[in-house]
Amino acid sequence: MNNFTFYSPTEFVFGKDTEKNVGELCQQYGASRIMIVYGGGSVVRSGLLDRIKKSLDEAKLVYCELSGVQPNPVDTKVYEGLELAREFKPDFMLPVGGGSVIDTAKTIAAGFYYEGDFWDFYCGKAKPVNALPIGVVLTIPAAGSEGSGNAVITNTKSHVKNGLRMPKLLRPKFAIMNPELTMTLPAWQTASGITDMMAHILERYLSNTPDVQIGDRLAEGMLLAIMEEAEKVMRNPQDYEARANIMWSGTIAHNDTCSLGRQEDWNSHAMEHEISAEYNVTHGAGLAVIFPAFLTYASKHNPAKVAQLAYRVLGVTESGDIAADALEGAKRLKAWLHDVLGMPVSFAQLGVDNPDLELLNTRLHRLKGDVMQGYMPLDAEATMEIYKLCL
Amino acid sequence: MNNFTFYSPTEFVFGKDTEKNVGELCQQYGASRIMIVYGGGSVVRSGLLDRIKKSLDEAKLVYCELSGVQPNPVDTKVYEGLELAREFKPDFMLPVGGGSVIDTAKTIAAGFYYEGDFWDFYCGKAKPVNALPIGVVLTIPAAGSEGSGNAVITNTKSHVKNGLRMPKLLRPKFAIMNPELTMTLPAWQTASGITDMMAHILERYLSNTPDVQIGDRLAEGMLLAIMEEAEKVMRNPQDYEARANIMWSGTIAHNDTCSLGRQEDWNSHAMEHEISAEYNVTHGAGLAVIFPAFLTYASKHNPAKVAQLAYRVLGVTESGDIAADALEGAKRLKAWLHDVLGMPVSFAQLGVDNPDLELLNTRLHRLKGDVMQGYMPLDAEATMEIYKLCL
């Protein structure tokens, strides 16, 4: 086990009607001028935005609104938000939505104190030293951004989708999580979110660091719970209990609960980011295509951890041939994603009939270097093999 | 799943040599005048105390010392510490040790701002409204106090051992956790600590709240990891990796990671507190006696969760008779505690040949009421039956 720091200071307020506390929580964390950030559509239609404004009004808090954040959030919305923020001068950011909305708010929070172009943070040219505090009302369990210090933004000019990690600055002060708010999510979005959280766990789980039993067992426990509850929620979207289990799982999948002193991977995420940046597909759906391919490749080149996953989570019985068992695990996960979640597991199913694999692969290695280190070293030939396994 | 708040803001700094950061961490959290609290013995002999003072000196921090805290910490040491604190006027508490040392420091931290008798907090007469901030250097993985907002103190006059829970006030700001510091712990103390952390998980796991899959799976994962790593550490106390897994498990066993929206039990802890308050036995050893008896009783009166534990953690195969399977689980856990950890599993093995069960039972219900609610309602007859199962 490697040395590590675990720091998850967010106050998670979880359960029915918890959004009613938003005004009080904002006050507790020192807010007086709040910038609400949201996508549009369901947050407005459902009356959630009105309930939130009512709670802020009751707490005598002033607010402005930034709406229209899209999935795979882009730099242009951040620039728009920064302009609004410099005018309104908020002292607190309040994203209401899922990962795209939260990541947009986080980036505005950090960019607010920076005189240069915020993209400097995302291309490694500068590091944020200060950020506005953030509180979250979560409506989509998926990205885990409500409990993480990370954000991901796509540059609309260069098509680069990149991430920023600043745990001490960007972890939200509080996150309000009412599973009822997720009960009207369409099946597609529910399933994409579940895929995303499972990928967050697997990116941490696929590691060569030895002797991380406690992290492994927690990761396996999360995956078992998610798969069990996902089957329920896909059958009955109104199942509050299953929604609640899924919602909390999405948070701890990404707040480092199962990271714990190991080298993580994240190469599948990097490979998917190229797909969603180019073809604007749902991130979770892209992961459903990439992950089984990645595991298939891994079962040939480094089967140990994939086999452990197969035995402990996917019900594979040890045959004595670890590579074959790992491959069987990869197959079962792929079948589960397709059959239970209804996810695409190939480019064609994703709606990308003629993917430009050369383009994706070239951009990937331009961003990540010739050889991506991780659970397996991946050069351009290796990642091309994985992309081809997605056909 | 019930509504819940999860709040674990402690910054855990985990791994080799991390105690060297103590001065810097104290500074980061605003300390200038520090009260170091410790037991004595190994903290001094090992040179740890000197290393800590060196780090504080380098950070130009002023400190005083309170030493001599004993296992099952008592009110008299708290009064001594409060006297010292009122003289020295610390702005930060730094316990160096295990649960007893941390709980003593927490109680001084809260008592410092209270004009009355601190025991008022423990008998429900008053609630702390302020407390000195706390940082921890952990040397004994067991109580989980480094990541919890709880403290337990014994009243030497009344023999009442009682707990205080104030998550927002008493959770440490940081906890330094170097598994190397635990490698010289005697087998008895190691095993008692492991029993304590397993009990912390079971107190949360034994619940009638339905649909808490994610919490259940996390709890089961922790227990599987602890049992696997405990076997290694009992065979080879110098196994750093096993020590590291055990140390982190002790923290998350008690920082609510596996609580998550359910009614918890804690009646086994209450029953044990009567034993250790009267006979001054090690808390973990008392739990090794109580827990199998509690599970044996439960397998007759509410077997569902005990059977789930038996299937998922203790390797019991489903026979169709849930009560029999639960009982088999209780037996296996008892045998494991005895055979692998070398723990006592009866009053006689605990060194208490003629326990005054009437006295324990009377005090228990005087403190907890006629019927203790939880996984099973326990009246005086029920708890007497459990105490008798410990003979």
PDB file of C-alpha atoms in Angstrom, chain B residues 145-382:
ATOM      1  CA  SER B 145     -11.755   7.817  17.433  1.00  0.00           C
ATOM      2  CA  GLU B 146      -9.310   9.465  14.977  1.00  0.00           C
ATOM      3  CA  GLY B 147     -12.118   9.712  12.444  1.00  0.00           C
ATOM      4  CA  SER B 148     -15.197   9.909  14.628  1.00  0.00           C
ATOM      5  CA  GLY B 149     -16.991  12.645  16.507  1.00  0.00           C
ATOM      6  CA  ASN B 150     -17.390  10.395  19.538  1.00  0.00           C
ATOM      7  CA  ALA B 151     -15.665   9.967  22.882  1.00  0.00           C
ATOM      8  CA  VAL B 152     -16.119   7.524  25.781  1.00  0.00           C
ATOM      9  CA  ILE B 153     -15.130   8.231  29.392  1.00  0.00           C
ATOM     10  CA  THR B 154     -15.565   6.241  32.622  1.00  0.00           C
ATOM     11  CA  ASN B 155     -16.730   7.920  35.795  1.00  0.00           C
ATOM     12  CA  THR B 156     -14.505   6.527  38.552  1.00  0.00           C
ATOM     13  CA  LYS B 157     -17.043   7.184  41.310  1.00  0.00           C
ATOM     14  CA  SER B 158     -20.190   5.760  39.726  1.00  0.00           C
ATOM     15  CA  HIS B 159     -18.440   3.195  37.472  1.00  0.00           C
ATOM     16  CA  VAL B 160     -20.541   4.541  34.609  1.00  0.00           C
ATOM     17  CA  LYS B 161     -18.809   4.334  31.229  1.00  0.00           C
ATOM     18  CA  ASN B 162     -20.608   6.643  28.873  1.00  0.00           C
ATOM     19  CA  GLY B 163     -20.271   8.126  25.412  1.00  0.00           C
ATOM     20  CA  LEU B 164     -20.631  11.531  23.806  1.00  0.00           C
ATOM     21  CA  ARG B 165     -21.406  12.088  20.118  1.00  0.00           C
ATOM     22  CA  MET B 166     -20.802  15.525  18.568  1.00  0.00           C
ATOM     23  CA  PRO B 167     -19.696  14.976  14.952  1.00  0.00           C
ATOM     24  CA  LYS B 168     -19.430  18.627  14.005  1.00  0.00           C
ATOM     25  CA  LEU B 169     -17.405  19.595  17.066  1.00  0.00           C
ATOM     26  CA  LEU B 170     -15.253  16.595  17.875  1.00  0.00           C
ATOM     27  CA  ARG B 171     -14.081  15.130  14.568  1.00  0.00           C
ATOM     28  CA  PRO B 172     -10.323  15.687  14.371  1.00  0.00           C
ATOM     29  CA  LYS B 173      -9.026  18.164  11.795  1.00  0.00           C
ATOM     30  CA  PHE B 174      -6.319  15.744  10.793  1.00  0.00           C
ATOM     31  CA  ALA B 175      -5.143  12.267  11.693  1.00  0.00           C
ATOM     32  CA  ILE B 176      -1.604  11.109  11.034  1.00  0.00           C
ATOM     33  CA  MET B 177      -1.563   7.345  10.573  1.00  0.00           C
ATOM     34  CA  ASN B 178       1.760   5.570  10.132  1.00  0.00           C
ATOM     35  CA  PRO B 179       1.296   1.781  10.198  1.00  0.00           C
ATOM     36  CA  GLU B 180       4.964   1.387  11.194  1.00  0.00           C
ATOM     37  CA  LEU B 181       4.062   2.837  14.592  1.00  0.00           C
ATOM     38  CA  THR B 182       1.780  -0.142  15.171  1.00  0.00           C
ATOM     39  CA  MET B 183       4.330  -2.835  14.370  1.00  0.00           C
ATOM     40  CA  THR B 184       5.540  -3.145  17.964  1.00  0.00           C
ATOM     41  CA  LEU B 185       2.051  -3.472  19.440  1.00  0.00           C
ATOM     42  CA  PRO B 186       1.775  -6.656  21.525  1.00  0.00           C
ATOM     43  CA  ALA B 187      -0.351  -9.418  20.024  1.00  0.00           C
ATOM     44  CA  TRP B 188      -2.984  -8.931  22.727  1.00  0.00           C
ATOM     45  CA  GLN B 189      -3.439  -5.249  21.953  1.00  0.00           C
ATOM     46  CA  THR B 190      -3.435  -5.884  18.205  1.00  0.00           C
ATOM     47  CA  ALA B 191      -6.096  -8.545  18.568  1.00  0.00           C
ATOM     48  CA  SER B 192      -8.222  -6.450  20.928  1.00  0.00           C
ATOM     49  CA  GLY B 193      -8.102  -3.580  18.468  1.00  0.00           C
ATOM     50  CA  ILE B 194      -9.158  -5.818  15.602  1.00  0.00           C
ATOM     51  CA  THR B 195     -12.072  -7.108  17.645  1.00  0.00           C
ATOM     52  CA  ASP B 196     -13.127  -3.552  18.462  1.00  0.00           C
ATOM     53  CA  MET B 197     -13.169  -2.460  14.823  1.00  0.00           C
ATOM     54  CA  MET B 198     -15.098  -5.567  13.768  1.00  0.00           C
ATOM     55  CA  ALA B 199     -17.619  -4.794  16.486  1.00  0.00           C
ATOM     56  CA  HIS B 200     -17.966  -1.210  15.210  1.00  0.00           C
ATOM     57  CA  ILE B 201     -18.904  -2.608  11.825  1.00  0.00           C
ATOM     58  CA  LEU B 202     -21.290  -5.203  13.246  1.00  0.00           C
ATOM     59  CA  GLU B 203     -23.077  -2.640  15.433  1.00  0.00           C
ATOM     60  CA  ARG B 204     -23.943  -0.800  12.215  1.00  0.00           C
ATOM     61  CA  TYR B 205     -24.600  -3.907  10.150  1.00  0.00           C
ATOM     62  CA  LEU B 206     -27.079  -5.438  12.591  1.00  0.00           C
ATOM     63  CA  SER B 207     -30.050  -3.365  11.600  1.00  0.00           C
ATOM     64  CA  ASN B 208     -33.636  -3.925  10.545  1.00  0.00           C
ATOM     65  CA  THR B 209     -33.668  -0.953   8.158  1.00  0.00           C
ATOM     66  CA  PRO B 210     -34.390  -2.505   4.755  1.00  0.00           C
ATOM     67  CA  ASP B 211     -32.716  -1.757   1.425  1.00  0.00           C
ATOM     68  CA  VAL B 212     -29.302  -0.641   2.609  1.00  0.00           C
ATOM     69  CA  GLN B 213     -27.389  -2.747   0.098  1.00  0.00           C
ATOM     70  CA  ILE B 214     -24.538  -0.330  -0.392  1.00  0.00           C
ATOM     71  CA  GLY B 215     -23.918  -0.037   3.353  1.00  0.00           C
ATOM     72  CA  ASP B 216     -24.192  -3.795   3.774  1.00  0.00           C
ATOM     73  CA  ARG B 217     -21.761  -4.537   0.960  1.00  0.00           C
ATOM     74  CA  LEU B 218     -19.243  -2.027   2.284  1.00  0.00           C
ATOM     75  CA  ALA B 219     -19.515  -3.511   5.776  1.00  0.00           C
ATOM     76  CA  GLU B 220     -19.076  -7.043   4.456  1.00  0.00           C
ATOM     77  CA  GLY B 221     -16.100  -5.931   2.369  1.00  0.00           C
ATOM     78  CA  MET B 222     -14.460  -4.378   5.428  1.00  0.00           C
ATOM     79  CA  LEU B 223     -15.010  -7.529   7.489  1.00  0.00           C
ATOM     80  CA  LEU B 224     -13.585  -9.761   4.746  1.00  0.00           C
ATOM     81  CA  ALA B 225     -10.494  -7.563   4.437  1.00  0.00           C
ATOM     82  CA  ILE B 226      -9.988  -7.326   8.204  1.00  0.00           C
ATOM     83  CA  MET B 227     -10.275 -11.090   8.718  1.00  0.00           C
ATOM     84  CA  GLU B 228      -7.842 -11.797   5.893  1.00  0.00           C
ATOM     85  CA  GLU B 229      -5.301  -9.216   7.047  1.00  0.00           C
ATOM     86  CA  ALA B 230      -5.718 -10.130  10.730  1.00  0.00           C
ATOM     87  CA  GLU B 231      -4.539 -13.668  10.011  1.00  0.00           C
ATOM     88  CA  LYS B 232      -1.409 -12.241   8.401  1.00  0.00           C
ATOM     89  CA  VAL B 233      -0.681  -9.789  11.178  1.00  0.00           C
ATOM     90  CA  MET B 234      -1.121 -12.379  13.934  1.00  0.00           C
ATOM     91  CA  ARG B 235       1.343 -14.647  12.112  1.00  0.00           C
ATOM     92  CA  ASN B 236       3.820 -11.843  11.391  1.00  0.00           C
ATOM     93  CA  PRO B 237       3.511  -8.657  13.456  1.00  0.00           C
ATOM     94  CA  GLN B 238       6.152  -7.029  11.221  1.00  0.00           C
ATOM     95  CA  ASP B 239       3.976  -7.300   8.097  1.00  0.00           C
ATOM     96  CA  TYR B 240       3.716  -3.620   7.128  1.00  0.00           C
ATOM     97  CA  GLU B 241       1.088  -4.214   4.462  1.00  0.00           C
ATOM     98  CA  ALA B 242      -1.220  -6.136   6.768  1.00  0.00           C
ATOM     99  CA  ARG B 243      -0.714  -3.499   9.483  1.00  0.00           C
ATOM    100  CA  ALA B 244      -1.627  -0.808   6.948  1.00  0.00           C
ATOM    101  CA  ASN B 245      -4.825  -2.582   5.876  1.00  0.00           C
ATOM    102  CA  ILE B 246      -5.828  -3.103   9.491  1.00  0.00           C
ATOM    103  CA  MET B 247      -5.061   0.481  10.469  1.00  0.00           C
ATOM    104  CA  TRP B 248      -7.194   2.029   7.742  1.00  0.00           C
ATOM    105  CA  SER B 249      -9.991  -0.466   8.357  1.00  0.00           C
ATOM    106  CA  GLY B 250     -10.157   0.659  11.976  1.00  0.00           C
ATOM    107  CA  THR B 251     -10.800   4.225  10.853  1.00  0.00           C
ATOM    108  CA  ILE B 252     -13.507   3.575   8.275  1.00  0.00           C
ATOM    109  CA  ALA B 253     -15.149   1.038  10.575  1.00  0.00           C
ATOM    110  CA  HIS B 254     -16.108   3.995  12.761  1.00  0.00           C
ATOM    111  CA  ASN B 255     -16.295   7.117  10.562  1.00  0.00           C
ATOM    112  CA  ASP B 256     -19.785   6.111   9.330  1.00  0.00           C
ATOM    113  CA  THR B 257     -18.641   4.863   5.901  1.00  0.00           C
ATOM    114  CA  CYS B 258     -20.857   1.805   6.385  1.00  0.00           C
ATOM    115  CA  SER B 259     -23.621   3.412   8.478  1.00  0.00           C
ATOM    116  CA  LEU B 260     -25.537   5.051   5.653  1.00  0.00           C
ATOM    117  CA  GLY B 261     -29.171   5.582   6.387  1.00  0.00           C
ATOM    118  CA  ARG B 262     -29.977   2.875   8.838  1.00  0.00           C
ATOM    119  CA  GLN B 263     -30.917   2.388  12.448  1.00  0.00           C
ATOM    120  CA  GLU B 264     -27.772   1.138  14.183  1.00  0.00           C
ATOM    121  CA  ASP B 265     -27.621  -1.175  17.182  1.00  0.00           C
ATOM    122  CA  TRP B 266     -24.819  -0.500  19.735  1.00  0.00           C
ATOM    123  CA  ASN B 267     -26.380  -2.699  22.404  1.00  0.00           C
ATOM    124  CA  SER B 268     -23.372  -5.030  22.446  1.00  0.00           C
ATOM    125  CA  HIS B 269     -21.156  -2.039  23.149  1.00  0.00           C
ATOM    126  CA  ALA B 270     -23.452  -0.958  25.974  1.00  0.00           C
ATOM    127  CA  MET B 271     -23.352  -4.467  27.460  1.00  0.00           C
ATOM    128  CA  GLU B 272     -19.568  -4.549  27.200  1.00  0.00           C
ATOM    129  CA  HIS B 273     -19.161  -1.099  28.749  1.00  0.00           C
ATOM    130  CA  GLU B 274     -20.668  -2.513  31.949  1.00  0.00           C
ATOM    131  CA  ILE B 275     -18.069  -5.286  31.950  1.00  0.00           C
ATOM    132  CA  SER B 276     -15.036  -3.075  31.338  1.00  0.00           C
ATOM    133  CA  ALA B 277     -16.248  -0.367  33.740  1.00  0.00           C
ATOM    134  CA  GLU B 278     -16.635  -2.918  36.547  1.00  0.00           C
ATOM    135  CA  TYR B 279     -13.719  -5.282  35.885  1.00  0.00           C
ATOM    136  CA  ASN B 280     -11.397  -2.909  33.965  1.00  0.00           C
ATOM    137  CA  VAL B 281     -10.839  -5.428  31.171  1.00  0.00           C
ATOM    138  CA  THR B 282      -9.694  -4.380  27.702  1.00  0.00           C
ATOM    139  CA  HIS B 283     -12.709  -3.115  25.744  1.00  0.00           C
ATOM    140  CA  GLY B 284     -11.928  -5.243  22.668  1.00  0.00           C
ATOM    141  CA  ALA B 285     -11.560  -8.354  24.805  1.00  0.00           C
ATOM    142  CA  GLY B 286     -14.899  -7.664  26.455  1.00  0.00           C
ATOM    143  CA  LEU B 287     -16.434  -7.368  22.989  1.00  0.00           C
ATOM    144  CA  ALA B 288     -14.944 -10.723  21.949  1.00  0.00           C
ATOM    145  CA  VAL B 289     -16.903 -12.237  24.834  1.00  0.00           C
ATOM    146  CA  ILE B 290     -20.146 -10.328  24.259  1.00  0.00           C
ATOM    147  CA  PHE B 291     -20.452 -10.423  20.471  1.00  0.00           C
ATOM    148  CA  PRO B 292     -20.672 -14.173  19.873  1.00  0.00           C
ATOM    149  CA  ALA B 293     -23.194 -14.394  22.714  1.00  0.00           C
ATOM    150  CA  PHE B 294     -25.206 -11.553  21.189  1.00  0.00           C
ATOM    151  CA  LEU B 295     -25.163 -13.235  17.759  1.00  0.00           C
ATOM    152  CA  THR B 296     -26.157 -16.559  19.306  1.00  0.00           C
ATOM    153  CA  TYR B 297     -29.144 -14.900  20.943  1.00  0.00           C
ATOM    154  CA  ALA B 298     -29.941 -13.062  17.690  1.00  0.00           C
ATOM    155  CA  SER B 299     -29.873 -16.266  15.662  1.00  0.00           C
ATOM    156  CA  LYS B 300     -32.878 -17.390  17.701  1.00  0.00           C
ATOM    157  CA  HIS B 301     -34.755 -14.086  17.883  1.00  0.00           C
ATOM    158  CA  ASN B 302     -33.884 -12.211  14.657  1.00  0.00           C
ATOM    159  CA  PRO B 303     -31.668 -14.371  12.464  1.00  0.00           C
ATOM    160  CA  ALA B 304     -31.957 -12.559   9.086  1.00  0.00           C
ATOM    161  CA  LYS B 305     -28.933 -10.293   9.218  1.00  0.00           C
ATOM    162  CA  VAL B 306     -26.807 -12.771  11.143  1.00  0.00           C
ATOM    163  CA  ALA B 307     -27.493 -15.317   8.418  1.00  0.00           C
ATOM    164  CA  GLN B 308     -26.540 -12.798   5.707  1.00  0.00           C
ATOM    165  CA  LEU B 309     -23.277 -12.253   7.579  1.00  0.00           C
ATOM    166  CA  ALA B 310     -22.794 -16.000   7.773  1.00  0.00           C
ATOM    167  CA  TYR B 311     -23.278 -16.455   4.014  1.00  0.00           C
ATOM    168  CA  ARG B 312     -21.353 -13.461   2.728  1.00  0.00           C
ATOM    169  CA  VAL B 313     -18.505 -13.197   5.218  1.00  0.00           C
ATOM    170  CA  LEU B 314     -18.166 -16.392   7.226  1.00  0.00           C
ATOM    171  CA  GLY B 315     -18.391 -18.928   4.420  1.00  0.00           C
ATOM    172  CA  VAL B 316     -21.579 -20.637   5.595  1.00  0.00           C
ATOM    173  CA  THR B 317     -23.556 -22.390   2.837  1.00  0.00           C
ATOM    174  CA  GLU B 318     -27.310 -21.816   2.775  1.00  0.00           C
ATOM    175  CA  SER B 319     -29.054 -24.854   4.265  1.00  0.00           C
ATOM    176  CA  GLY B 320     -32.639 -23.612   4.001  1.00  0.00           C
ATOM    177  CA  ASP B 321     -32.804 -23.172   7.796  1.00  0.00           C
ATOM    178  CA  ILE B 322     -31.962 -19.529   8.349  1.00  0.00           C
ATOM    179  CA  ALA B 323     -31.771 -19.765  12.156  1.00  0.00           C
ATOM    180  CA  ALA B 324     -29.401 -22.721  11.965  1.00  0.00           C
ATOM    181  CA  ASP B 325     -27.236 -20.885   9.432  1.00  0.00           C
ATOM    182  CA  ALA B 326     -27.147 -17.796  11.633  1.00  0.00           C
ATOM    183  CA  LEU B 327     -26.158 -19.921  14.622  1.00  0.00           C
ATOM    184  CA  GLU B 328     -23.413 -21.535  12.550  1.00  0.00           C
ATOM    185  CA  GLY B 329     -22.190 -18.016  11.671  1.00  0.00           C
ATOM    186  CA  ALA B 330     -22.098 -17.063  15.359  1.00  0.00           C
ATOM    187  CA  LYS B 331     -20.111 -20.222  16.126  1.00  0.00           C
ATOM    188  CA  ARG B 332     -17.630 -19.545  13.331  1.00  0.00           C
ATOM    189  CA  LEU B 333     -17.044 -15.978  14.425  1.00  0.00           C
ATOM    190  CA  LYS B 334     -16.513 -17.125  18.011  1.00  0.00           C
ATOM    191  CA  ALA B 335     -14.040 -19.793  16.906  1.00  0.00           C
ATOM    192  CA  TRP B 336     -12.214 -17.301  14.685  1.00  0.00           C
ATOM    193  CA  LEU B 337     -11.886 -14.747  17.496  1.00  0.00           C
ATOM    194  CA  HIS B 338     -10.498 -17.439  19.763  1.00  0.00           C
ATOM    195  CA  ASP B 339      -8.330 -19.420  17.360  1.00  0.00           C
ATOM    196  CA  VAL B 340      -6.934 -16.703  15.094  1.00  0.00           C
ATOM    197  CA  LEU B 341      -6.895 -13.653  17.360  1.00  0.00           C
ATOM    198  CA  GLY B 342      -6.352 -15.540  20.628  1.00  0.00           C
ATOM    199  CA  MET B 343      -9.190 -13.569  22.199  1.00  0.00           C
ATOM    200  CA  PRO B 344     -11.128 -14.692  25.254  1.00  0.00           C
ATOM    201  CA  VAL B 345     -14.666 -15.736  24.397  1.00  0.00           C
ATOM    202  CA  SER B 346     -16.016 -16.297  27.911  1.00  0.00           C
ATOM    203  CA  PHE B 347     -15.928 -14.507  31.258  1.00  0.00           C
ATOM    204  CA  ALA B 348     -13.507 -17.140  32.604  1.00  0.00           C
ATOM    205  CA  GLN B 349     -11.105 -16.634  29.693  1.00  0.00           C
ATOM    206  CA  LEU B 350     -11.423 -12.899  30.292  1.00  0.00           C
ATOM    207  CA  GLY B 351     -10.102 -13.505  33.820  1.00  0.00           C
ATOM    208  CA  VAL B 352     -13.429 -12.801  35.491  1.00  0.00           C
ATOM    209  CA  ASP B 353     -14.244 -16.033  37.274  1.00  0.00           C
ATOM    210  CA  ASN B 354     -17.354 -15.040  39.146  1.00  0.00           C
ATOM    211  CA  PRO B 355     -18.937 -12.152  37.295  1.00  0.00           C
ATOM    212  CA  ASP B 356     -21.741 -10.423  39.137  1.00  0.00           C
ATOM    213  CA  LEU B 357     -24.247 -10.651  36.297  1.00  0.00           C
ATOM    214  CA  GLU B 358     -27.041  -9.160  38.382  1.00  0.00           C
ATOM    215  CA  LEU B 359     -24.939  -6.072  39.075  1.00  0.00           C
ATOM    216  CA  LEU B 360     -23.982  -5.657  35.391  1.00  0.00           C
ATOM    217  CA  ASN B 361     -27.535  -6.165  34.217  1.00  0.00           C
ATOM    218  CA  THR B 362     -29.027  -3.781  36.773  1.00  0.00           C
ATOM    219  CA  ARG B 363     -26.548  -1.028  35.925  1.00  0.00           C
ATOM    220  CA  LEU B 364     -27.099  -1.629  32.205  1.00  0.00           C
ATOM    221  CA  HIS B 365     -30.836  -1.075  32.381  1.00  0.00           C
ATOM    222  CA  ARG B 366     -30.539   1.764  34.880  1.00  0.00           C
ATOM    223  CA  LEU B 367     -28.500   3.548  32.178  1.00  0.00           C
ATOM    224  CA  LYS B 368     -30.329   2.345  29.068  1.00  0.00           C
ATOM    225  CA  GLY B 369     -33.911   1.903  30.269  1.00  0.00           C
ATOM    226  CA  ASP B 370     -36.133  -1.123  30.699  1.00  0.00           C
ATOM    227  CA  VAL B 371     -36.059  -2.149  27.055  1.00  0.00           C
ATOM    228  CA  MET B 372     -33.047  -1.373  24.855  1.00  0.00           C
ATOM    229  CA  GLN B 373     -34.246  -0.808  21.287  1.00  0.00           C
ATOM    230  CA  GLY B 374     -32.152  -1.852  18.304  1.00  0.00           C
ATOM    231  CA  TYR B 375     -31.763  -4.933  16.144  1.00  0.00           C
ATOM    232  CA  MET B 376     -33.817  -6.759  18.788  1.00  0.00           C
ATOM    233  CA  PRO B 377     -35.678  -5.223  21.720  1.00  0.00           C
ATOM    234  CA  LEU B 378     -33.719  -6.327  24.806  1.00  0.00           C
ATOM    235  CA  ASP B 379     -35.354  -6.314  28.222  1.00  0.00           C
ATOM    236  CA  ALA B 380     -33.589  -7.355  31.420  1.00  0.00           C
ATOM    237  CA  GLU B 381     -34.417 -11.012  30.814  1.00  0.00           C
ATOM    238  CA  ALA B 382     -32.937 -10.902  27.308  1.00  0.00           C
TER     239      ALA B 382
END
